[in-house]
XYZ file of N, CA and C in Angstrom:
510
model
N 168.612 -9.604 -141.108
C 168.147 -10.634 -142.022
C 166.625 -10.519 -142.128
N 166.110 -10.502 -143.350
C 164.667 -10.420 -143.549
C 164.057 -11.807 -143.437
N 162.739 -11.847 -143.299
C 162.047 -13.136 -143.216
C 162.266 -13.946 -144.483
N 162.251 -13.276 -145.632
C 162.460 -13.970 -146.904
C 163.854 -14.563 -146.989
N 164.874 -13.786 -146.631
C 166.236 -14.317 -146.717
C 166.458 -15.431 -145.698
N 165.799 -15.348 -144.543
C 165.911 -16.422 -143.553
C 165.321 -17.711 -144.103
N 164.180 -17.607 -144.774
C 163.552 -18.780 -145.366
C 164.426 -19.350 -146.468
N 164.931 -18.485 -147.331
C 165.778 -18.940 -148.427
C 167.042 -19.617 -147.927
N 167.564 -19.187 -146.807
C 168.793 -19.782 -146.296
C 168.551 -21.172 -145.714
N 167.305 -21.491 -145.367
C 167.013 -22.810 -144.798
C 166.594 -23.823 -145.857
N 166.298 -23.364 -147.064
C 165.877 -24.257 -148.136
C 166.923 -24.263 -149.233
N 167.235 -25.428 -149.730
C 168.125 -25.474 -150.876
C 167.326 -25.937 -152.086
N 167.992 -26.111 -153.192
C 167.310 -26.436 -154.442
C 166.587 -27.778 -154.401
N 166.974 -28.649 -153.509
C 166.357 -29.975 -153.449
C 165.338 -30.108 -152.321
N 165.016 -29.014 -151.659
C 164.134 -29.071 -150.490
C 162.771 -29.671 -150.809
N 162.163 -29.257 -151.905
C 160.837 -29.784 -152.216
C 160.850 -31.297 -152.327
N 161.844 -31.820 -153.025
C 161.909 -33.269 -153.212
C 162.414 -33.988 -151.967
N 163.538 -33.568 -151.441
C 164.181 -34.317 -150.371
C 163.558 -34.096 -149.002
N 163.075 -32.896 -148.735
C 162.508 -32.620 -147.419
C 160.994 -32.808 -147.385
N 160.339 -32.514 -148.509
C 158.879 -32.550 -148.522
C 158.302 -33.655 -149.397
N 159.137 -34.354 -150.142
C 158.658 -35.443 -150.985
C 157.874 -34.987 -152.199
N 158.080 -33.745 -152.634
C 157.337 -33.202 -153.768
C 158.258 -33.018 -154.968
N 158.509 -34.099 -155.657
C 159.392 -34.051 -156.817
C 158.666 -33.436 -158.004
N 159.421 -32.770 -158.854
C 158.843 -32.214 -160.074
C 159.382 -32.935 -161.311
N 159.956 -34.109 -161.070
C 160.462 -34.940 -162.159
C 160.323 -36.400 -161.717
N 160.528 -37.308 -162.648
C 160.425 -38.730 -162.319
C 161.623 -39.122 -161.468
N 161.329 -39.657 -160.304
C 162.360 -40.051 -159.347
C 162.782 -41.499 -159.574
N 161.811 -42.365 -159.878
C 162.088 -43.788 -160.061
C 161.253 -44.287 -161.239
N 161.898 -44.448 -162.386
C 161.201 -44.841 -163.612
C 160.562 -46.221 -163.489
N 161.220 -47.150 -162.804
C 160.672 -48.503 -162.651
C 159.378 -48.467 -161.836
N 159.357 -47.683 -160.772
C 158.137 -47.554 -159.970
C 157.009 -46.954 -160.800
N 157.330 -45.957 -161.605
C 156.315 -45.352 -162.468
C 155.802 -46.373 -163.478
N 156.701 -47.162 -164.064
C 156.288 -48.217 -165.003
C 155.351 -49.209 -164.322
N 155.681 -49.603 -163.090
C 154.823 -50.528 -162.349
C 153.445 -49.921 -162.097
N 153.409 -48.628 -161.788
C 152.134 -47.942 -161.556
C 151.298 -47.918 -162.828
N 151.927 -47.579 -163.936
C 151.216 -47.522 -165.213
C 150.657 -48.899 -165.560
N 151.449 -49.942 -165.368
C 151.000 -51.302 -165.658
C 149.829 -51.691 -164.747
N 149.956 -51.422 -163.444
C 148.886 -51.734 -162.488
C 147.600 -50.998 -162.862
N 147.731 -49.713 -163.181
C 146.545 -48.923 -163.516
C 145.903 -49.424 -164.809
N 146.704 -49.816 -165.778
C 146.156 -50.354 -167.027
C 145.417 -51.660 -166.766
N 146.018 -52.546 -165.969
C 145.390 -53.833 -165.647
C 144.059 -53.643 -164.929
N 143.996 -52.665 -164.036
C 142.791 -52.451 -163.233
C 141.889 -51.352 -163.800
N 142.224 -50.898 -164.999
C 141.435 -49.854 -165.673
C 141.251 -48.610 -164.805
N 142.348 -48.176 -164.206
C 142.342 -46.981 -163.356
C 142.831 -45.800 -164.189
N 142.002 -44.784 -164.272
C 142.360 -43.540 -164.953
C 142.344 -42.446 -163.897
N 143.415 -41.666 -163.845
C 143.501 -40.598 -162.851
C 142.971 -39.288 -163.418
N 142.027 -38.667 -162.725
C 141.615 -37.331 -163.158
C 142.737 -36.334 -162.884
N 142.825 -35.318 -163.715
C 143.826 -34.278 -163.480
C 143.325 -33.352 -162.374
N 144.241 -32.616 -161.784
C 143.832 -31.624 -160.785
C 142.930 -30.577 -161.436
N 143.197 -30.262 -162.698
C 142.352 -29.314 -163.423
C 140.927 -29.811 -163.558
N 140.761 -31.102 -163.845
C 139.412 -31.669 -163.945
C 138.697 -31.631 -162.599
N 139.422 -31.906 -161.530
C 138.789 -31.889 -160.209
C 138.457 -30.461 -159.777
N 139.248 -29.497 -160.211
C 138.961 -28.093 -159.896
C 137.793 -27.574 -160.730
N 137.655 -28.107 -161.936
C 136.587 -27.698 -162.850
C 135.865 -28.948 -163.352
N 135.076 -29.588 -162.493
C 134.480 -30.874 -162.853
C 133.502 -30.829 -164.023
N 133.096 -29.639 -164.454
C 132.251 -29.561 -165.651
C 133.007 -30.091 -166.876
N 134.335 -30.188 -166.783
C 135.150 -30.738 -167.874
C 135.102 -32.266 -167.917
N 134.594 -32.888 -166.862
C 134.537 -34.355 -166.788
C 133.226 -34.822 -167.422
N 133.292 -35.666 -168.458
C 132.056 -36.162 -169.073
C 131.213 -36.953 -168.063
N 129.912 -36.768 -168.109
C 129.002 -37.478 -167.198
C 129.144 -38.994 -167.354
N 129.553 -39.440 -168.531
C 129.696 -40.875 -168.784
C 130.764 -41.523 -167.903
N 131.709 -40.739 -167.386
C 132.783 -41.282 -166.534
C 132.224 -41.986 -165.302
N 131.157 -41.442 -164.737
C 130.621 -41.995 -163.488
C 129.196 -42.523 -163.641
N 128.678 -42.530 -164.853
C 127.306 -42.994 -165.079
C 127.143 -44.443 -164.623
N 126.108 -44.678 -163.847
C 125.792 -46.028 -163.398
C 126.670 -46.555 -162.283
N 127.561 -45.746 -161.747
C 128.468 -46.179 -160.683
C 127.949 -45.663 -159.347
N 127.784 -46.558 -158.390
C 127.380 -46.155 -157.042
C 128.472 -45.274 -156.459
N 128.095 -44.118 -155.939
C 129.094 -43.171 -155.417
C 129.868 -43.730 -154.235
N 129.367 -44.758 -153.610
C 130.057 -45.345 -152.462
C 130.785 -46.640 -152.804
N 130.776 -47.013 -154.079
C 131.445 -48.247 -154.503
C 132.955 -48.035 -154.597
N 133.684 -49.097 -154.342
C 135.146 -49.061 -154.481
C 135.496 -49.255 -155.956
N 135.032 -48.338 -156.768
C 135.230 -48.361 -158.214
C 136.148 -47.193 -158.578
N 137.249 -47.452 -159.282
C 138.190 -46.372 -159.583
C 137.578 -45.205 -160.350
N 136.450 -45.429 -161.006
C 135.805 -44.312 -161.709
C 135.284 -43.264 -160.729
N 135.154 -43.648 -159.459
C 134.745 -42.669 -158.445
C 135.834 -41.634 -158.167
N 137.043 -41.855 -158.677
C 138.074 -40.816 -158.572
C 137.598 -39.525 -159.245
N 136.732 -39.672 -160.239
C 136.209 -38.501 -160.941
C 135.102 -37.796 -160.154
N 134.803 -38.281 -158.959
C 133.857 -37.614 -158.055
C 134.575 -36.942 -156.879
N 135.878 -36.941 -156.893
C 136.645 -36.374 -155.779
C 136.750 -34.855 -155.969
N 135.608 -34.196 -155.843
C 135.513 -32.734 -155.966
C 134.278 -32.261 -155.203
N 134.148 -30.960 -155.067
C 133.071 -30.359 -154.269
C 131.729 -30.313 -154.987
N 131.694 -30.570 -156.278
C 130.493 -30.346 -157.081
C 129.615 -31.589 -157.212
N 129.348 -32.262 -156.112
C 128.474 -33.434 -156.086
C 127.239 -33.122 -155.259
N 126.109 -33.744 -155.629
C 124.958 -33.690 -154.735
C 124.941 -34.980 -153.913
N 123.926 -35.155 -153.105
C 123.875 -36.346 -152.242
C 123.868 -37.655 -153.021
N 123.350 -37.625 -154.253
C 123.302 -38.838 -155.069
C 124.605 -39.095 -155.827
N 125.545 -38.151 -155.750
C 126.807 -38.302 -156.463
C 126.782 -37.705 -157.853
N 125.681 -37.040 -158.211
C 125.597 -36.375 -159.507
C 126.242 -34.997 -159.412
N 126.765 -34.516 -160.545
C 127.395 -33.195 -160.563
C 126.350 -32.093 -160.466
N 126.742 -31.024 -159.786
C 125.914 -29.827 -159.685
C 126.744 -28.624 -160.126
N 126.079 -27.565 -160.519
C 126.762 -26.351 -160.985
C 127.484 -25.620 -159.865
N 126.872 -25.611 -158.687
C 127.421 -24.921 -157.521
C 127.446 -25.930 -156.376
N 128.544 -26.044 -155.650
C 128.578 -26.994 -154.531
C 127.417 -26.763 -153.560
N 126.849 -27.869 -153.065
C 125.758 -27.768 -152.091
C 126.246 -27.015 -150.864
N 125.429 -26.087 -150.405
C 125.830 -25.222 -149.293
C 124.603 -24.561 -148.671
N 124.813 -23.930 -147.548
C 123.810 -23.057 -146.936
C 124.503 -21.738 -146.617
N 123.724 -20.684 -146.622
C 124.234 -19.363 -146.262
C 123.603 -18.987 -144.932
N 124.451 -18.757 -143.947
C 123.967 -18.351 -142.632
C 123.876 -16.827 -142.608
N 122.674 -16.298 -142.453
C 122.515 -14.845 -142.465
C 122.955 -14.208 -141.148
N 123.164 -12.915 -141.206
C 123.601 -12.189 -140.009
C 122.577 -12.277 -138.882
N 121.311 -12.480 -139.228
C 120.289 -12.603 -138.182
C 120.512 -13.842 -137.315
N 121.217 -14.820 -137.838
C 121.530 -16.030 -137.064
C 122.913 -15.929 -136.425
N 123.888 -15.426 -137.193
C 125.274 -15.433 -136.709
C 125.630 -14.234 -135.846
N 124.909 -13.136 -136.026
C 125.218 -11.937 -135.261
C 126.367 -11.124 -135.827
N 126.878 -11.519 -136.981
C 127.926 -10.720 -137.630
C 127.395 -10.215 -138.968
N 128.004 -9.154 -139.454
C 127.492 -8.491 -140.652
C 127.599 -9.355 -141.908
N 128.712 -10.019 -142.073
C 128.960 -10.792 -143.284
C 128.261 -12.149 -143.221
N 127.604 -12.550 -144.311
C 127.020 -13.893 -144.312
C 128.130 -14.947 -144.297
N 127.841 -16.072 -143.712
C 128.791 -17.184 -143.663
C 128.252 -18.291 -144.557
N 129.105 -18.779 -145.452
C 128.716 -19.861 -146.355
C 129.302 -21.159 -145.818
N 128.449 -22.151 -145.661
C 128.875 -23.466 -145.187
C 128.712 -24.448 -146.349
N 129.831 -24.968 -146.839
C 129.812 -25.937 -147.934
C 129.797 -27.330 -147.318
N 128.925 -28.186 -147.834
C 128.784 -29.532 -147.280
C 129.912 -30.441 -147.766
N 130.649 -31.004 -146.831
C 131.752 -31.894 -147.158
C 131.346 -33.348 -147.246
N 130.051 -33.634 -147.092
C 129.603 -35.032 -147.104
C 129.137 -35.491 -148.481
N 129.480 -34.761 -149.510
C 129.053 -35.105 -150.870
C 130.134 -35.862 -151.644
N 131.216 -36.191 -150.983
C 132.329 -36.884 -151.634
C 132.085 -38.394 -151.651
N 132.741 -39.118 -152.579
C 132.501 -40.556 -152.698
C 133.091 -41.380 -151.560
N 132.518 -42.513 -151.378
C 132.951 -43.589 -150.481
C 132.831 -43.268 -148.997
N 133.463 -42.223 -148.520
C 133.470 -41.987 -147.072
C 132.640 -40.779 -146.658
N 131.998 -40.135 -147.615
C 131.202 -38.926 -147.373
C 131.955 -37.885 -146.551
N 133.223 -37.683 -146.889
C 134.034 -36.653 -146.234
C 135.000 -36.079 -147.270
N 135.248 -34.792 -147.161
C 136.094 -34.087 -148.123
C 137.559 -34.504 -148.069
N 137.950 -35.297 -147.112
C 139.360 -35.675 -146.971
C 139.854 -36.580 -148.095
N 138.941 -37.137 -148.899
C 139.415 -37.897 -150.058
C 140.153 -36.975 -151.027
N 139.735 -35.723 -151.104
C 140.411 -34.766 -151.986
C 141.808 -34.442 -151.467
N 141.937 -34.240 -150.173
C 143.258 -33.983 -149.580
C 144.182 -35.181 -149.793
N 143.652 -36.376 -149.588
C 144.461 -37.581 -149.760
C 144.897 -37.742 -151.218
N 143.970 -37.535 -152.144
C 144.296 -37.643 -153.568
C 145.398 -36.656 -153.938
N 145.267 -35.425 -153.460
C 146.242 -34.393 -153.835
C 147.630 -34.663 -153.263
N 147.712 -35.427 -152.192
C 149.022 -35.802 -151.630
C 149.579 -37.076 -152.267
N 148.701 -37.998 -152.599
C 149.114 -39.319 -153.072
C 149.519 -39.318 -154.549
N 148.715 -38.691 -155.391
C 148.950 -38.735 -156.835
C 150.328 -38.212 -157.245
N 150.792 -37.078 -156.720
C 152.125 -36.619 -157.138
C 153.224 -37.640 -156.848
N 153.076 -38.381 -155.786
C 154.087 -39.381 -155.458
C 154.012 -40.576 -156.403
N 152.810 -40.934 -156.830
C 152.658 -42.042 -157.771
C 153.196 -41.655 -159.146
N 152.831 -40.485 -159.633
C 153.208 -40.124 -161.010
C 154.665 -39.700 -161.153
N 155.364 -39.536 -160.038
C 156.807 -39.263 -160.108
C 157.627 -40.505 -159.754
N 156.942 -41.621 -159.487
C 157.646 -42.857 -159.175
C 158.132 -42.951 -157.743
N 157.659 -42.098 -156.867
C 158.056 -42.169 -155.454
C 157.247 -43.216 -154.701
N 156.096 -43.591 -155.258
C 155.259 -44.626 -154.657
C 154.955 -45.645 -155.735
N 155.172 -46.908 -155.421
C 154.927 -48.009 -156.345
C 153.831 -48.884 -155.746
N 152.632 -48.884 -156.333
C 151.531 -49.657 -155.752
C 151.752 -51.168 -155.770
N 152.760 -51.632 -156.515
C 153.025 -53.069 -156.541
C 153.953 -53.514 -155.415
N 154.605 -52.543 -154.733
C 155.504 -52.953 -153.655
C 155.454 -52.082 -152.401
N 154.858 -50.915 -152.469
C 154.765 -50.047 -151.292
C 153.380 -50.115 -150.657
N 153.337 -49.749 -149.395
C 152.065 -49.596 -148.679
C 151.906 -48.127 -148.314
N 150.717 -47.611 -148.549
C 150.440 -46.225 -148.164
C 150.095 -46.193 -146.679
N 150.672 -45.254 -145.975
C 150.398 -45.070 -144.548
C 149.759 -43.702 -144.389
N 148.609 -43.673 -143.748
C 147.856 -42.432 -143.572
C 147.835 -42.089 -142.092
N 148.740 -41.208 -141.657
C 148.920 -40.923 -140.223
C 147.834 -40.025 -139.637
N 146.720 -40.623 -139.347
C 145.608 -39.889 -138.757
C 144.658 -40.913 -138.164
N 143.870 -40.477 -137.235
C 142.850 -41.371 -136.679
C 141.466 -40.922 -137.117
N 141.403 -39.964 -138.021
C 140.119 -39.398 -138.409
C 139.841 -39.520 -139.887
N 139.171 -38.501 -140.411
C 138.721 -38.525 -141.796
C 139.859 -38.516 -142.809
N 141.013 -37.928 -142.474
C 142.129 -37.946 -143.422
C 142.580 -39.390 -143.653
N 142.672 -40.177 -142.601
C 143.049 -41.588 -142.752
C 141.988 -42.334 -143.553
N 140.728 -42.076 -143.262
C 139.643 -42.717 -144.017
C 139.720 -42.323 -145.488
N 140.006 -41.039 -145.739
C 140.155 -40.574 -147.116
C 141.325 -41.240 -147.809
N 142.433 -41.382 -147.104
C 143.609 -42.030 -147.664
C 143.369 -43.489 -147.994
N 142.679 -44.170 -147.120
C 142.355 -45.579 -147.370
C 141.441 -45.698 -148.584
N 140.455 -44.810 -148.687
C 139.544 -44.837 -149.834
C 140.302 -44.574 -151.133
N 141.142 -43.549 -151.147
C 141.903 -43.216 -152.355
C 142.872 -44.341 -152.702
N 143.549 -44.903 -151.713
C 144.456 -46.032 -151.962
C 143.703 -47.184 -152.606
N 142.520 -47.466 -152.102
C 141.698 -48.550 -152.647
C 141.323 -48.260 -154.095
N 140.840 -47.047 -154.365
C 140.448 -46.686 -155.726
C 141.630 -46.721 -156.684
N 142.834 -46.504 -156.159
C 144.033 -46.481 -156.992
C 144.798 -47.809 -156.958
N 144.145 -48.880 -156.551
C 144.753 -50.202 -156.607
C 145.972 -50.364 -155.736
N 145.981 -49.667 -154.607
C 147.134 -49.695 -153.709
C 146.736 -50.223 -152.343
N 147.753 -50.632 -151.590
C 147.499 -51.088 -150.223
C 147.831 -49.970 -149.275
């Protein structure tokens, strides 16, 4: 048995949804309706993953005048690597390059700063957003009746709490 066939034998067609919670269709239409209503009431707009991957597509007006640390849903549009310390967009993520004269290895090492993200100054808001949004938009999570649980004692939990807050959820 090859590694591929072993993997295929342990996963069935519903594995993504039933085992991993990653549905590719609407699971609960009522929950999705509740989410849409909640987001409309609270003026919450979700950035697409494409916008977060390419934040130059996000108009500057989305976050203009908003404190990067405020619990304002417009800060969802800052959940990407292309922020400076003030929360403004930059062309290249803030970073330093460690030369071989410091590291002792031939290849330079690039260190990207994870403290440029909104609210908690940690990159875990992006991880939390990427896990939470698919569940909301498929109706697996209803912000009007469910509570988000973030199983961590560190930055992932802080990121989850921040994202839940920005998305009008508990």
